[in-house]
Coordinates of C-alpha atoms in Angstrom, one line a residue:
M1 CA -185.5 -12.9 -5.9
A2 CA -183.8 -10.1 -7.8
D3 CA -186.5 -10.3 -10.4
I4 CA -188.8 -8.3 -8.3
L5 CA -186.3 -5.4 -8.3
N6 CA -186.3 -5.4 -12.1
L7 CA -190.1 -5.4 -12.1
L8 CA -190.2 -2.3 -10.0
D9 CA -188.6 -0.3 -12.7
S10 CA -191.8 -1.0 -15.0
I11 CA -194.1 0.9 -12.7
P12 CA -195.2 3.9 -14.8
D13 CA -196.6 6.2 -12.2
P14 CA -193.9 8.1 -10.4
V15 CA -196.0 8.5 -7.4
V16 CA -196.7 4.8 -7.0
L17 CA -193.0 4.1 -7.6
E18 CA -192.0 6.5 -4.8
K19 CA -194.4 4.7 -2.5
A20 CA -193.0 1.5 -3.4
K21 CA -189.6 2.7 -2.7
K22 CA -190.7 4.2 0.6
A23 CA -192.4 1.0 1.6
I24 CA -189.3 -1.1 0.8
A25 CA -187.3 1.4 2.9
C26 CA -189.8 0.9 5.8
L27 CA -189.4 -2.9 5.5
R28 CA -185.7 -2.8 5.5
R29 CA -185.7 -0.6 8.5
T30 CA -187.9 -3.2 10.2
C31 CA -185.3 -5.8 9.4
A32 CA -182.7 -3.6 11.0
L33 CA -184.8 -3.1 14.2
Y34 CA -185.8 -6.7 14.7
P35 CA -184.1 -10.2 14.2
L36 CA -185.4 -11.6 11.0
D37 CA -186.9 -14.6 12.7
K38 CA -188.8 -12.5 15.0
I39 CA -190.6 -10.7 12.1
A40 CA -193.8 -12.3 10.6
F41 CA -195.7 -11.6 7.5
S42 CA -199.5 -12.0 8.0
F43 CA -200.4 -13.4 4.6
N44 CA -204.0 -13.9 3.7
G45 CA -204.4 -13.8 0.0
G46 CA -205.8 -10.4 -0.9
K47 CA -204.6 -7.7 -3.4
D48 CA -203.0 -5.6 -0.6
S49 CA -201.2 -8.6 0.9
T50 CA -200.1 -9.6 -2.7
V51 CA -198.4 -6.2 -3.0
L52 CA -196.8 -6.4 0.4
L53 CA -195.5 -10.0 -0.5
H54 CA -193.6 -8.6 -3.4
L55 CA -192.4 -5.5 -1.6
L56 CA -191.0 -7.8 1.1
R57 CA -189.2 -9.9 -1.6
A58 CA -187.8 -6.6 -3.0
A59 CA -186.5 -5.5 0.5
V60 CA -184.9 -8.9 1.1
A61 CA -183.3 -8.7 -2.4
Q62 CA -181.8 -5.3 -1.7
Q63 CA -180.6 -6.4 1.7
Q64 CA -178.8 -9.4 0.2
T65 CA -177.4 -7.2 -2.6
T66 CA -176.1 -4.7 0.0
K67 CA -174.5 -7.5 2.1
G68 CA -173.1 -9.1 -0.9
S69 CA -174.8 -12.5 -0.1
A70 CA -174.1 -15.4 -2.4
G71 CA -176.8 -17.5 -3.8
T72 CA -180.5 -16.9 -3.9
P73 CA -182.1 -18.0 -0.6
S74 CA -185.8 -19.0 -0.8
G75 CA -188.5 -17.4 1.3
L76 CA -188.3 -14.0 2.9
G77 CA -184.7 -14.1 4.1
G78 CA -185.6 -15.8 7.4
M79 CA -188.8 -13.9 8.0
L80 CA -191.8 -16.0 9.2
S81 CA -195.2 -16.1 7.4
F82 CA -198.6 -17.2 8.7
Y83 CA -202.1 -17.6 7.6
F84 CA -205.3 -18.0 9.7
R85 CA -207.6 -20.6 8.3
Q86 CA -211.2 -19.5 8.5
K87 CA -214.2 -21.8 8.0
D88 CA -215.8 -19.5 5.4
D89 CA -212.6 -18.8 3.5
F90 CA -212.9 -18.9 -0.4
A91 CA -211.5 -22.0 -1.8
E92 CA -209.5 -19.9 -4.2
V93 CA -207.9 -17.9 -1.4
K94 CA -206.8 -21.1 0.3
A95 CA -205.4 -22.4 -3.1
F96 CA -203.7 -19.1 -3.7
V97 CA -201.9 -19.0 -0.5
E98 CA -200.8 -22.5 -0.7
G99 CA -199.6 -21.8 -4.3
A100 CA -197.6 -18.7 -3.3
D101 CA -196.2 -20.6 -0.4
K102 CA -194.9 -23.2 -2.6
E103 CA -193.8 -20.7 -5.4
Y104 CA -191.8 -18.4 -3.1
G105 CA -190.8 -20.9 -0.3
L106 CA -192.5 -18.9 2.4
A107 CA -192.9 -21.8 4.7
V108 CA -196.3 -20.4 5.8
Q109 CA -197.6 -21.7 9.1
Y110 CA -201.2 -22.5 8.8
L111 CA -203.1 -21.6 12.0
S112 CA -206.6 -23.3 12.5
E113 CA -207.7 -21.7 15.9
Q114 CA -211.1 -20.0 15.2
D115 CA -210.8 -17.7 18.2
F116 CA -208.3 -15.3 16.6
K117 CA -207.0 -13.7 19.7
K118 CA -206.2 -17.0 21.3
G119 CA -204.6 -18.2 18.2
L120 CA -202.4 -15.1 17.9
C121 CA -201.4 -15.3 21.5
E122 CA -200.4 -19.0 21.1
Y123 CA -198.5 -18.2 17.8
L124 CA -196.6 -15.2 19.4
E125 CA -195.7 -17.3 22.5
R126 CA -194.4 -20.2 20.4
T127 CA -192.4 -18.1 18.0
G128 CA -191.3 -15.1 20.0
V129 CA -192.4 -12.8 17.1
M130 CA -191.9 -9.2 17.9
A131 CA -193.2 -7.4 14.8
I132 CA -196.0 -8.4 12.3
V133 CA -196.1 -6.9 8.7
L134 CA -199.6 -6.0 7.6
G135 CA -201.2 -4.8 4.4
T136 CA -203.4 -2.2 6.3
R137 CA -204.5 0.9 4.2
R138 CA -205.9 4.2 5.5
G139 CA -209.3 3.4 3.9
D140 CA -209.7 0.1 5.9
P141 CA -212.5 0.2 8.4
N142 CA -210.1 -0.4 11.4
A143 CA -207.1 1.6 10.2
G144 CA -208.0 4.7 12.2
G145 CA -205.2 6.1 14.3
Q146 CA -202.6 3.6 13.0
D147 CA -199.1 4.7 11.9
V148 CA -196.5 2.9 9.7
F149 CA -195.1 1.6 13.0
C150 CA -197.9 1.0 15.5
P151 CA -197.8 -1.0 18.8
S152 CA -200.6 -3.4 19.4
S153 CA -203.5 -2.2 21.3
E154 CA -204.0 -2.6 25.0
G155 CA -205.4 -6.0 26.0
W156 CA -203.5 -7.8 23.2
P157 CA -200.1 -9.4 23.2
A158 CA -197.2 -7.0 22.7
F159 CA -196.0 -6.7 19.2
M160 CA -195.3 -4.0 16.7
R161 CA -197.7 -3.6 13.7
V162 CA -195.8 -2.6 10.6
N163 CA -197.9 -1.0 7.9
P164 CA -195.7 -0.2 4.9
I165 CA -198.5 0.5 2.5
L166 CA -200.7 2.5 4.8
D167 CA -200.9 5.5 2.5
W168 CA -201.6 3.6 -0.7
T169 CA -204.9 4.1 -2.5
Y170 CA -207.0 1.4 -4.3
H171 CA -205.7 2.5 -7.6
D172 CA -202.0 2.5 -6.3
V173 CA -202.5 -1.1 -5.6
W174 CA -203.7 -1.9 -9.0
V175 CA -201.0 0.2 -10.8
F176 CA -198.4 -1.9 -8.9
L177 CA -200.0 -5.2 -9.5
R178 CA -200.6 -4.6 -13.3
A179 CA -197.3 -2.9 -13.9
T180 CA -195.3 -5.6 -12.2
R181 CA -197.5 -8.3 -13.7
V182 CA -197.3 -10.4 -10.7
A183 CA -200.0 -13.0 -10.1
Y184 CA -203.1 -12.1 -8.1
C185 CA -206.3 -13.7 -7.1
C186 CA -208.6 -14.8 -9.9
L187 CA -211.6 -13.5 -8.0
Y188 CA -210.4 -10.0 -8.8
D189 CA -210.9 -10.7 -12.5
H190 CA -214.5 -11.5 -11.8
G191 CA -215.9 -8.4 -10.1
Y192 CA -214.6 -8.8 -6.5
T193 CA -212.9 -5.7 -5.3
S194 CA -212.6 -6.5 -1.5
L195 CA -212.6 -10.0 -0.1
G196 CA -213.8 -11.2 3.2
G197 CA -215.3 -14.6 3.6
V198 CA -217.8 -16.6 1.5
G199 CA -220.5 -15.4 3.9
N200 CA -220.0 -11.7 3.6
T201 CA -218.6 -11.0 0.2
L202 CA -220.1 -10.3 -3.2
P203 CA -218.9 -9.1 -6.5
N204 CA -219.0 -5.3 -6.8
N205 CA -222.2 -4.1 -8.5
S206 CA -220.3 -1.2 -9.8
L207 CA -218.6 -3.6 -12.2
R208 CA -221.8 -5.6 -13.2
R209 CA -222.5 -5.8 -16.9
P210 CA -226.1 -6.1 -18.2
D211 CA -225.5 -9.8 -18.9
G212 CA -224.7 -10.5 -15.3
S213 CA -220.9 -10.9 -15.7
Y214 CA -218.5 -8.6 -14.2
E215 CA -215.5 -6.3 -15.2
P216 CA -212.2 -7.0 -13.5
A217 CA -211.4 -5.1 -10.2
Y218 CA -208.9 -2.8 -11.8
H219 CA -211.8 -1.3 -14.0
L220 CA -213.5 0.1 -10.8
A221 CA -213.6 3.8 -11.7
D222 CA -214.1 5.1 -8.2
G223 CA -211.9 3.6 -5.6
R224 CA -214.2 4.8 -2.8
L225 CA -216.5 2.0 -3.9
E226 CA -214.0 -0.7 -3.1
R227 CA -216.0 -2.3 -0.3
V228 CA -219.5 -2.1 -2.0
G229 CA -219.4 -5.9 -2.2
R230 CA -218.9 -6.4 1.5
V231 CA -222.2 -7.4 3.2
H232 CA -222.5 -6.2 6.8
A233 CA -226.1 -5.2 7.4
A234 CA -229.1 -6.8 6.1
P235 CA -231.3 -4.5 3.9
A236 CA -234.9 -4.8 4.7
K237 CA -235.9 -6.7 1.6
A238 CA -232.7 -8.7 1.1
P239 CA -231.2 -10.3 4.2
A240 CA -227.4 -10.6 3.9
A241 CA -227.5 -14.3 3.9
A242 CA -229.9 -14.4 1.1
M243 CA -227.9 -11.9 -1.0
V244 CA -224.7 -13.8 -0.5
Q245 CA -226.3 -17.2 -1.2
A246 CA -227.8 -15.8 -4.5
A247 CA -224.7 -14.1 -5.4
H248 CA -222.6 -17.3 -5.2
G249 CA -224.7 -18.7 -7.9
V250 CA -222.0 -16.7 -9.9
H251 CA -219.2 -17.6 -7.7
A252 CA -220.0 -21.4 -8.2
A253 CA -219.5 -20.9 -11.9
H254 CA -215.9 -19.8 -11.6
P255 CA -213.7 -22.1 -13.5
N256 CA -211.4 -24.4 -11.6
Q257 CA -212.9 -23.4 -8.3
G258 CA -211.1 -24.9 -5.4
Q259 CA -208.4 -26.6 -7.4
G260 CA -204.7 -26.0 -7.2
Q261 CA -202.7 -23.0 -8.1
G262 CA -203.2 -23.2 -11.8
Q263 CA -203.7 -20.2 -14.0
G264 CA -206.6 -18.2 -12.7
Q265 CA -206.6 -20.2 -9.5
G266 CA -205.2 -17.8 -6.8
Q267 CA -207.3 -16.1 -4.3
A268 CA -206.8 -12.9 -2.6
A269 CA -208.0 -11.2 0.5
D270 CA -207.6 -7.6 1.1
S271 CA -205.9 -6.0 3.9
S272 CA -208.7 -4.4 5.6
S273 CA -210.2 -7.4 7.3
G274 CA -207.0 -8.5 8.9
A275 CA -204.9 -5.4 8.9
S276 CA -205.4 -4.2 12.4
A277 CA -203.8 -6.9 14.3
G278 CA -204.0 -6.1 18.0
G279 CA -207.2 -4.1 17.5
A280 CA -210.3 -5.2 19.3
E281 CA -212.5 -5.4 16.3
A282 CA -210.4 -6.8 13.3
P283 CA -208.1 -9.8 13.5
L284 CA -205.2 -10.3 11.3
S285 CA -206.9 -12.5 8.9
G286 CA -210.7 -12.1 9.4
G287 CA -211.0 -12.3 5.7
P288 CA -209.0 -12.6 2.6
E289 CA -208.6 -8.8 2.2
G290 CA -204.9 -8.1 2.4
G291 CA -203.6 -11.4 1.2
A292 CA -202.0 -12.5 -2.1
A293 CA -203.2 -14.7 -4.8
M294 CA -201.4 -16.9 -7.4
P295 CA -203.4 -17.0 -10.6
V296 CA -202.0 -15.0 -13.5
H297 CA -204.4 -12.4 -14.6
H298 CA -205.3 -11.8 -18.3
D299 CA -204.8 -8.1 -19.1
S300 CA -205.1 -7.1 -22.7
G301 CA -205.2 -3.4 -21.9
E302 CA -208.3 -3.0 -24.0
V303 CA -211.5 -1.5 -22.8
G304 CA -213.9 -4.4 -21.9
A305 CA -211.1 -7.0 -22.1
G306 CA -212.1 -10.4 -20.7
K307 CA -215.8 -9.7 -21.0
G308 CA -217.6 -12.6 -19.7
A309 CA -214.6 -14.9 -19.3
G310 CA -215.6 -17.9 -17.4
V311 CA -218.3 -16.2 -15.4
A312 CA -221.9 -17.2 -15.7
A313 CA -224.7 -14.6 -15.6
D314 CA -226.5 -14.0 -12.3
T315 CA -229.3 -16.3 -11.4
P316 CA -232.8 -14.6 -11.1
A317 CA -232.3 -15.0 -7.3
A318 CA -228.9 -13.2 -7.4
A319 CA -230.5 -10.5 -9.5
A320 CA -233.3 -10.0 -7.2
A321 CA -230.9 -9.9 -4.2
R322 CA -228.8 -7.2 -5.7
S323 CA -231.8 -5.0 -6.5
G324 CA -233.4 -5.4 -3.1
G325 CA -235.6 -8.5 -3.5
G326 CA -238.8 -9.0 -5.3
A327 CA -239.2 -9.0 -9.1
Q328 CA -237.4 -5.7 -9.7
E329 CA -235.1 -5.6 -12.7
A330 CA -231.4 -5.7 -11.9
V331 CA -229.6 -2.4 -12.4
S332 CA -226.2 -2.1 -14.2
E333 CA -224.1 0.4 -12.5
L334 CA -221.0 -0.5 -14.6
T335 CA -218.8 2.6 -15.0
R336 CA -215.7 3.0 -17.2
S337 CA -212.8 5.3 -16.3
A338 CA -211.2 8.1 -18.3
A339 CA -208.6 10.8 -17.7
I340 CA -208.0 14.0 -19.6
V341 CA -204.7 15.7 -20.2
V342 CA -204.9 19.3 -21.4
V343 CA -201.6 20.7 -22.9
G344 CA -200.7 24.3 -23.2
D345 CA -198.6 27.1 -21.5
E346 CA -201.4 29.5 -22.4
L347 CA -203.8 27.8 -20.2
L348 CA -201.4 27.6 -17.2
S349 CA -200.6 31.3 -17.6
G350 CA -204.3 32.2 -17.5
K351 CA -204.1 33.8 -21.0
V352 CA -206.8 31.5 -22.3
D353 CA -209.9 30.1 -20.7
D354 CA -210.2 26.2 -21.1
V355 CA -213.4 24.9 -22.6
N356 CA -212.1 21.6 -23.7
A357 CA -211.9 19.8 -20.3
R358 CA -215.5 20.9 -19.4
F359 CA -216.8 19.9 -22.7
L360 CA -215.0 16.4 -22.6
C361 CA -216.2 15.7 -18.9
R362 CA -219.8 16.5 -19.8
E363 CA -219.7 14.4 -22.9
L364 CA -218.0 11.4 -21.2
R365 CA -220.4 11.5 -18.2
A366 CA -223.3 11.5 -20.5
L367 CA -221.9 8.3 -22.1
G368 CA -221.6 6.7 -18.6
W369 CA -217.9 7.2 -18.2
Q370 CA -216.4 8.6 -15.1
V371 CA -213.5 11.2 -15.4
L372 CA -210.9 10.2 -12.7
R373 CA -208.5 13.2 -13.4
V374 CA -208.1 16.3 -15.5
V375 CA -204.5 17.4 -15.5
F376 CA -203.1 20.6 -17.1
V377 CA -199.5 20.4 -18.2
P378 CA -197.1 22.8 -19.9
D379 CA -195.7 22.4 -23.3
A380 CA -192.8 20.3 -21.9
V381 CA -192.0 16.8 -23.2
D382 CA -191.0 15.3 -19.8
D383 CA -194.1 16.7 -18.1
I384 CA -196.5 15.4 -20.8
A385 CA -194.8 12.0 -20.7
S386 CA -194.9 11.6 -16.9
V387 CA -198.6 12.6 -16.7
V388 CA -199.7 10.5 -19.6
R389 CA -197.8 7.4 -18.5
A390 CA -199.2 7.6 -15.0
L391 CA -202.8 8.1 -16.1
A392 CA -202.6 5.4 -18.9
A393 CA -201.8 2.9 -16.1
T394 CA -204.8 4.0 -13.9
A395 CA -207.7 5.0 -16.3
E396 CA -209.1 2.8 -19.1
V397 CA -208.9 5.6 -21.6
V398 CA -206.7 8.8 -21.6
I399 CA -207.7 11.8 -23.9
T400 CA -205.1 14.5 -24.6
A401 CA -206.0 17.9 -26.0
G402 CA -203.7 20.4 -27.5
G403 CA -200.0 20.6 -28.6
I404 CA -200.2 18.7 -31.9
G405 CA -199.7 21.5 -34.4
P406 CA -196.6 22.4 -36.7
T407 CA -194.8 24.9 -34.3
L408 CA -191.9 24.5 -31.9
D409 CA -194.2 24.5 -28.8
D410 CA -196.4 21.6 -30.2
V411 CA -194.6 18.7 -28.4
T412 CA -197.6 16.4 -27.3
M413 CA -196.5 13.7 -29.8
Q414 CA -193.0 13.6 -28.5
G415 CA -194.4 13.4 -24.9
I416 CA -196.6 10.5 -25.8
A417 CA -194.0 8.6 -27.6
L418 CA -191.7 9.0 -24.5
A419 CA -194.7 7.8 -22.3
V420 CA -195.4 4.7 -24.2
G421 CA -191.7 3.9 -24.9
Q422 CA -192.0 4.2 -28.8
P423 CA -189.8 6.2 -31.2
L424 CA -191.3 9.3 -32.6
V425 CA -191.5 8.7 -36.4
R426 CA -193.0 10.1 -39.5
L427 CA -196.2 8.0 -40.0
P428 CA -196.5 7.0 -43.7
G429 CA -200.3 7.1 -43.4
M430 CA -200.2 10.5 -42.1
V431 CA -197.7 11.7 -44.9
E432 CA -200.1 10.2 -47.5
R433 CA -203.1 12.1 -46.1
M434 CA -201.0 15.4 -45.7
A435 CA -199.9 15.2 -49.4
A436 CA -203.4 14.5 -50.6
Y437 CA -204.6 17.7 -48.7
F438 CA -201.8 20.1 -49.4
G439 CA -201.1 19.2 -53.0
G440 CA -198.6 16.4 -53.2
E441 CA -195.5 15.4 -51.2
T442 CA -193.4 18.1 -52.8
A443 CA -195.6 20.6 -51.4
L444 CA -195.0 19.5 -47.9
T445 CA -192.8 21.7 -45.7
P446 CA -191.0 20.5 -42.5
A447 CA -193.9 22.2 -40.6
H448 CA -196.4 20.1 -42.5
L449 CA -194.4 17.0 -41.9
K450 CA -194.1 17.7 -38.1
M451 CA -198.0 17.2 -38.0
A452 CA -197.3 13.7 -39.6
E453 CA -195.3 12.5 -36.7
G454 CA -196.4 10.2 -34.0
P455 CA -195.3 7.1 -31.9
Q456 CA -194.2 4.3 -34.1
H457 CA -197.1 2.1 -33.5
A458 CA -200.0 4.6 -33.5
D459 CA -203.3 3.7 -35.1
L460 CA -205.0 6.2 -37.5
I461 CA -208.8 6.5 -37.0
D462 CA -210.4 8.0 -39.9
Y463 CA -213.7 9.8 -39.7
K464 CA -216.1 11.7 -41.9
L465 CA -216.7 15.5 -41.7
P466 CA -220.2 16.9 -41.3
D467 CA -220.5 17.2 -45.2
G468 CA -219.8 13.5 -45.6
Q469 CA -216.3 13.8 -46.8
A470 CA -213.5 11.9 -45.2
S471 CA -211.3 14.0 -43.0
K472 CA -207.6 14.1 -44.1
F473 CA -206.5 14.5 -40.3
P474 CA -207.4 11.2 -38.6
I475 CA -207.5 10.7 -34.8
L476 CA -204.4 9.1 -33.4
K477 CA -204.7 6.3 -31.0
I478 CA -201.8 4.9 -29.0
N479 CA -202.6 2.0 -26.8
N480 CA -205.4 3.4 -24.7
I481 CA -204.5 7.0 -25.4
Y482 CA -206.5 9.3 -27.9
V483 CA -205.0 12.4 -29.2
L484 CA -207.2 15.4 -29.8
P485 CA -206.3 19.0 -31.1
G486 CA -206.6 22.0 -28.7
V487 CA -208.6 24.2 -31.0
P488 CA -212.2 23.9 -29.5
S489 CA -214.0 23.6 -32.8
L490 CA -211.6 20.9 -34.1
L491 CA -211.8 19.0 -30.8
V492 CA -215.6 19.0 -30.9
Q493 CA -215.4 17.8 -34.6
K494 CA -213.0 14.9 -33.8
W495 CA -214.9 14.1 -30.5
G496 CA -218.0 13.2 -32.8
A497 CA -216.0 10.3 -34.3
L498 CA -214.4 9.3 -31.0
K499 CA -217.6 9.4 -29.1
E500 CA -219.0 6.5 -31.2
R501 CA -216.0 4.4 -30.2
L502 CA -216.4 5.0 -26.6
R503 CA -220.2 4.4 -26.6
D504 CA -221.0 1.2 -24.8
D505 CA -224.5 -0.1 -24.6
A506 CA -223.4 -1.7 -21.2
L507 CA -223.0 1.6 -19.7
A508 CA -226.0 3.4 -18.2
P509 CA -225.8 7.1 -18.2
F510 CA -225.3 9.1 -15.0
R511 CA -228.6 10.7 -13.7
N512 CA -228.8 13.5 -11.4
A513 CA -231.2 15.5 -9.3
T514 CA -230.5 19.2 -8.3
L515 CA -232.1 20.9 -5.4
R516 CA -231.8 24.7 -5.2
L517 CA -232.2 25.8 -1.6
S518 CA -233.1 29.2 -0.1
L519 CA -230.7 28.5 2.8
T520 CA -227.3 30.1 3.0
D521 CA -225.7 28.4 5.9
E522 CA -224.4 24.8 5.1
T523 CA -224.0 23.8 8.6
T524 CA -227.9 23.6 8.9
I525 CA -228.0 20.9 6.2
A526 CA -224.9 19.0 7.0
P527 CA -226.7 16.4 9.2
A528 CA -229.4 15.8 6.5
L529 CA -226.6 15.2 3.9
E530 CA -224.7 12.9 6.2
R531 CA -227.9 10.9 6.8
V532 CA -228.7 10.6 3.1
A533 CA -225.0 9.7 2.4
S534 CA -225.0 7.0 5.1
T535 CA -228.2 5.5 3.7
H536 CA -227.6 5.8 -0.1
G537 CA -223.8 6.5 -0.3
L538 CA -222.9 3.3 -2.2
D539 CA -225.4 4.1 -4.8
V540 CA -225.7 7.9 -4.8
A541 CA -223.2 10.6 -4.7
V542 CA -224.2 13.5 -2.6
G543 CA -222.8 17.1 -3.1
S544 CA -223.3 20.6 -1.6
Y545 CA -222.4 23.8 -3.2
P546 CA -222.8 27.3 -1.7
V547 CA -223.8 30.0 -4.4
D548 CA -224.6 33.7 -4.0
N549 CA -228.2 33.1 -3.5
G550 CA -228.4 30.0 -1.6
I551 CA -227.1 26.4 -1.6
I552 CA -227.2 23.8 -4.5
V553 CA -227.5 20.1 -3.3
T554 CA -226.8 17.5 -6.0
L555 CA -227.6 13.8 -6.1
D556 CA -225.9 11.7 -8.8
S557 CA -226.4 8.0 -9.6
K558 CA -226.7 5.4 -12.4
N559 CA -229.4 3.7 -10.3
T560 CA -232.7 5.6 -10.9
R561 CA -234.6 3.9 -8.1
A562 CA -231.8 4.7 -5.6
L563 CA -231.7 8.3 -6.9
Q564 CA -235.5 8.6 -6.4
A565 CA -235.3 7.2 -2.8
A566 CA -232.4 9.6 -2.0
V567 CA -234.4 12.6 -3.4
A568 CA -237.5 11.7 -1.2
D569 CA -235.2 11.2 1.9
I570 CA -233.4 14.5 1.5
T571 CA -236.7 16.4 0.7
E572 CA -238.1 15.0 4.0
L573 CA -235.1 15.8 6.0
L574 CA -234.7 19.4 4.8
P575 CA -236.9 22.3 6.2
G576 CA -240.3 22.5 4.4
D577 CA -239.7 25.8 2.7
A578 CA -236.0 25.3 2.0
V579 CA -236.3 23.7 -1.5
M580 CA -237.0 26.3 -4.2
A581 CA -236.6 24.2 -7.1
L582 CA -235.9 20.5 -8.1
E583 CA -234.2 20.0 -11.4
R584 CA -233.4 16.7 -13.2
D585 CA -230.3 15.8 -15.3
V586 CA -228.8 19.2 -15.3
D587 CA -225.3 19.6 -16.9
S588 CA -224.4 23.0 -15.2
L589 CA -225.0 24.5 -11.8
Q590 CA -224.6 27.9 -13.0

């Protein structure tokens, strides 16, 4: 069990690592407050529950190390585990839970009572369990008002809900799972981002490629869209049952579906559906969300890795269901994620105005990429390393700008080398290009040679200048990190080459509509914005920005039909004379 403690050290994001340590401390405190055989782990096969399984293993391992226990006991040190079987569970979820049960010696008790409250009461009465460990997160529908330690609600049997990952985000979960390389549900590799039952869960359309296959869940650029695939209400032209039935034309094509715990077999359920044990609306395992899954994921770290692996394209019925029925063409809302790191003391001191981040954000968005973060860091090796390491684990691509010149304050390469765990070396290919540019190797000074340094396994990307000549200063790529200069004109020049590498025909561009209002009081339009967000929020991002002479309302989407519908709705809801202008696809609100 000590293996999980070693894996924790591989978490690259210090924020996630700190959350993991805090969660483990919470679990160890739980073990101190309650007898181990009176603590139960609600295990239902989802990504959140997968995280929790391994945090529990880490807590038990630490406890045993502290006590100097001999041997390596199986299971969770005496804690109980249970799983509520539901009639519409994914076969993969069941297989994963059973596989994890066997792999880790959990001795899971499988409960078949379909009346959840009755089944829980019987389980607690039979076992005397006093505390239940859950994978609830703040964003879960029934997590409102819960704390890390939270007594069950009135009207339910008495027990303590323990929520160690309550403050974790969607991206925190995936940073943990990918960094520790533990097995998780194979459905997550095929576009599912939040798992319930077969009857109410679809792959996430935000991950859908034009060919009908899906990107893995960890490529979801916007964690707020985690539950897009959960079907709750029936749209007017696409009843929920029809949508699910059509979508599982894809699900039925998954390899090895319903078989044992082999590679790619595990299923996961996320914490939201079962996390609020003791609540009136959500049972402990009302769906797979929050459970753990066994199949080993295939993560090459490359953009678009695993494209189409083992997943058939949607049937026409599925495509129609996703687009609202009828013969409408299915819309790809696939989005890739990027992060930008801007390096320079001069920016943080306010001596220089940044233009690079704004330029890159506009350019990436025009390509259909979503920028998750823009982080400004000083000319400090450790700061650069920490930020780059964390962002490289979250975003598909990280772009750095600045700090790659010949002077003492140019330390970006040192920081990136530290971030990726590679020695900083003098790259032969760079030395060769430098010598050709500056008149031979004998002409190269230490300052020149500093610009030839980079992480040992960096790739050199050559490109042509506007005059057709090959540049002697290639772009450096290290894993998923691209290094650009800080001088704006040089950055724009190199971006021209990088842009073509990031261009993806599968990505639709973001479109927007901008309404300039004569109103000055945002409170007067707040209800209209909430109404539009409630109706179109999964497809359209709604924003409101006060300016000197009024208010600007923005609507952004990759789905042109959804955007048009949102524009129509907001126009109807606003006062008749409020809209002074309606503009399309603007790149600035100024």
